[in-house]
XYZ file of C-alpha atoms in Angstrom:
107
model
C 33.881 -25.633 -15.831
C 34.542 -21.994 -15.006
C 36.373 -20.958 -11.887
C 36.774 -17.595 -10.232
C 40.308 -16.677 -9.310
C 41.356 -13.837 -7.045
C 44.948 -12.766 -7.665
C 46.589 -10.685 -4.981
C 49.536 -8.413 -5.611
C 50.959 -9.533 -2.308
C 54.476 -8.208 -2.788
C 53.123 -4.790 -3.779
C 50.750 -4.616 -0.830
C 53.389 -5.723 1.656
C 56.211 -3.530 0.348
C 54.010 -0.391 0.203
C 53.210 -0.960 3.870
C 56.807 -1.677 4.857
C 56.107 -5.272 5.781
C 58.513 -7.001 3.387
C 57.574 -9.935 1.206
C 58.598 -12.921 3.298
C 56.882 -16.215 2.634
C 55.426 -16.303 6.141
C 53.695 -12.944 5.754
C 52.486 -13.810 2.254
C 50.797 -16.944 3.586
C 49.314 -15.058 6.534
C 47.953 -12.373 4.219
C 46.374 -15.024 1.993
C 44.816 -16.754 5.000
C 43.484 -13.464 6.365
C 42.004 -12.456 2.999
C 40.366 -15.866 2.587
C 38.920 -15.757 6.095
C 37.706 -12.167 5.827
C 36.152 -12.706 2.371
C 33.868 -15.432 3.738
C 31.178 -12.980 4.830
C 31.116 -11.314 1.383
C 30.939 -14.439 -0.815
C 27.387 -15.195 -2.072
C 25.893 -17.833 0.193
C 23.070 -20.264 -0.379
C 24.317 -23.694 0.677
C 27.831 -22.577 1.624
C 29.485 -24.697 -1.030
C 31.078 -21.754 -2.873
C 32.755 -20.181 0.140
C 33.641 -23.524 1.723
C 35.508 -24.831 -1.345
C 37.862 -21.863 -1.788
C 41.473 -22.992 -2.157
C 44.473 -20.917 -1.076
C 47.632 -21.546 -3.114
C 50.654 -22.862 -1.183
C 52.524 -19.557 -1.498
C 49.444 -17.646 -0.308
C 49.102 -15.340 -3.329
C 46.051 -16.848 -5.006
C 42.594 -17.887 -3.857
C 40.584 -20.046 -6.256
C 36.866 -20.662 -5.897
C 36.463 -24.005 -7.655
C 32.718 -24.347 -8.085
C 31.499 -24.289 -11.714
C 29.282 -21.260 -11.021
C 31.972 -19.276 -9.185
C 32.977 -17.061 -12.118
C 29.416 -16.068 -12.877
C 28.735 -15.040 -9.295
C 32.097 -13.280 -9.070
C 31.735 -11.173 -12.229
C 27.982 -10.635 -12.513
C 25.827 -8.471 -10.291
C 24.381 -11.072 -7.969
C 21.525 -9.925 -5.742
C 21.632 -11.641 -2.419
C 19.434 -11.359 0.673
C 22.460 -10.051 2.557
C 23.600 -6.770 0.959
C 27.209 -7.438 2.022
C 27.394 -10.541 -0.177
C 27.738 -10.319 -3.934
C 30.049 -9.964 -6.908
C 33.735 -9.018 -6.589
C 33.699 -10.032 -2.941
C 37.416 -9.364 -2.415
C 36.857 -5.692 -3.291
C 33.916 -5.506 -0.899
C 36.089 -6.958 1.859
C 39.034 -4.647 1.165
C 36.860 -1.538 1.116
C 35.530 -2.370 4.574
C 38.381 -4.227 6.273
C 41.654 -3.004 4.731
C 42.981 -1.347 7.888
C 42.045 -4.283 10.133
C 43.758 -6.625 7.670
C 46.940 -4.553 7.706
C 46.840 -4.231 11.495
C 46.625 -8.031 11.821
C 49.690 -8.400 9.606
C 51.635 -5.787 11.572
C 50.870 -7.629 14.813
C 52.325 -10.818 13.367
C 55.724 -9.242 12.593
């Protein structure tokens, strides 16, 4: 079974933005990334996006379906042009500032 894993350099992201690397912010960042990635994950039945698992420390999101890696790494054509491969990059390119603003508000 192949899984797709998204690793976040949380401490780097937070320290570059002056937010510190506290556990609370790390978890909030992970939750925000997971939530915001939902609309970019390929969707047919919803099983892939609905079975994503956030690690307890908030620094890793794992998509556990056996087909997750293939859809993550290969160019997947979807009806919705926002959904497709490397969905975390798609999300960050469109929502980076909103993500950072949400974290700043939670300080």
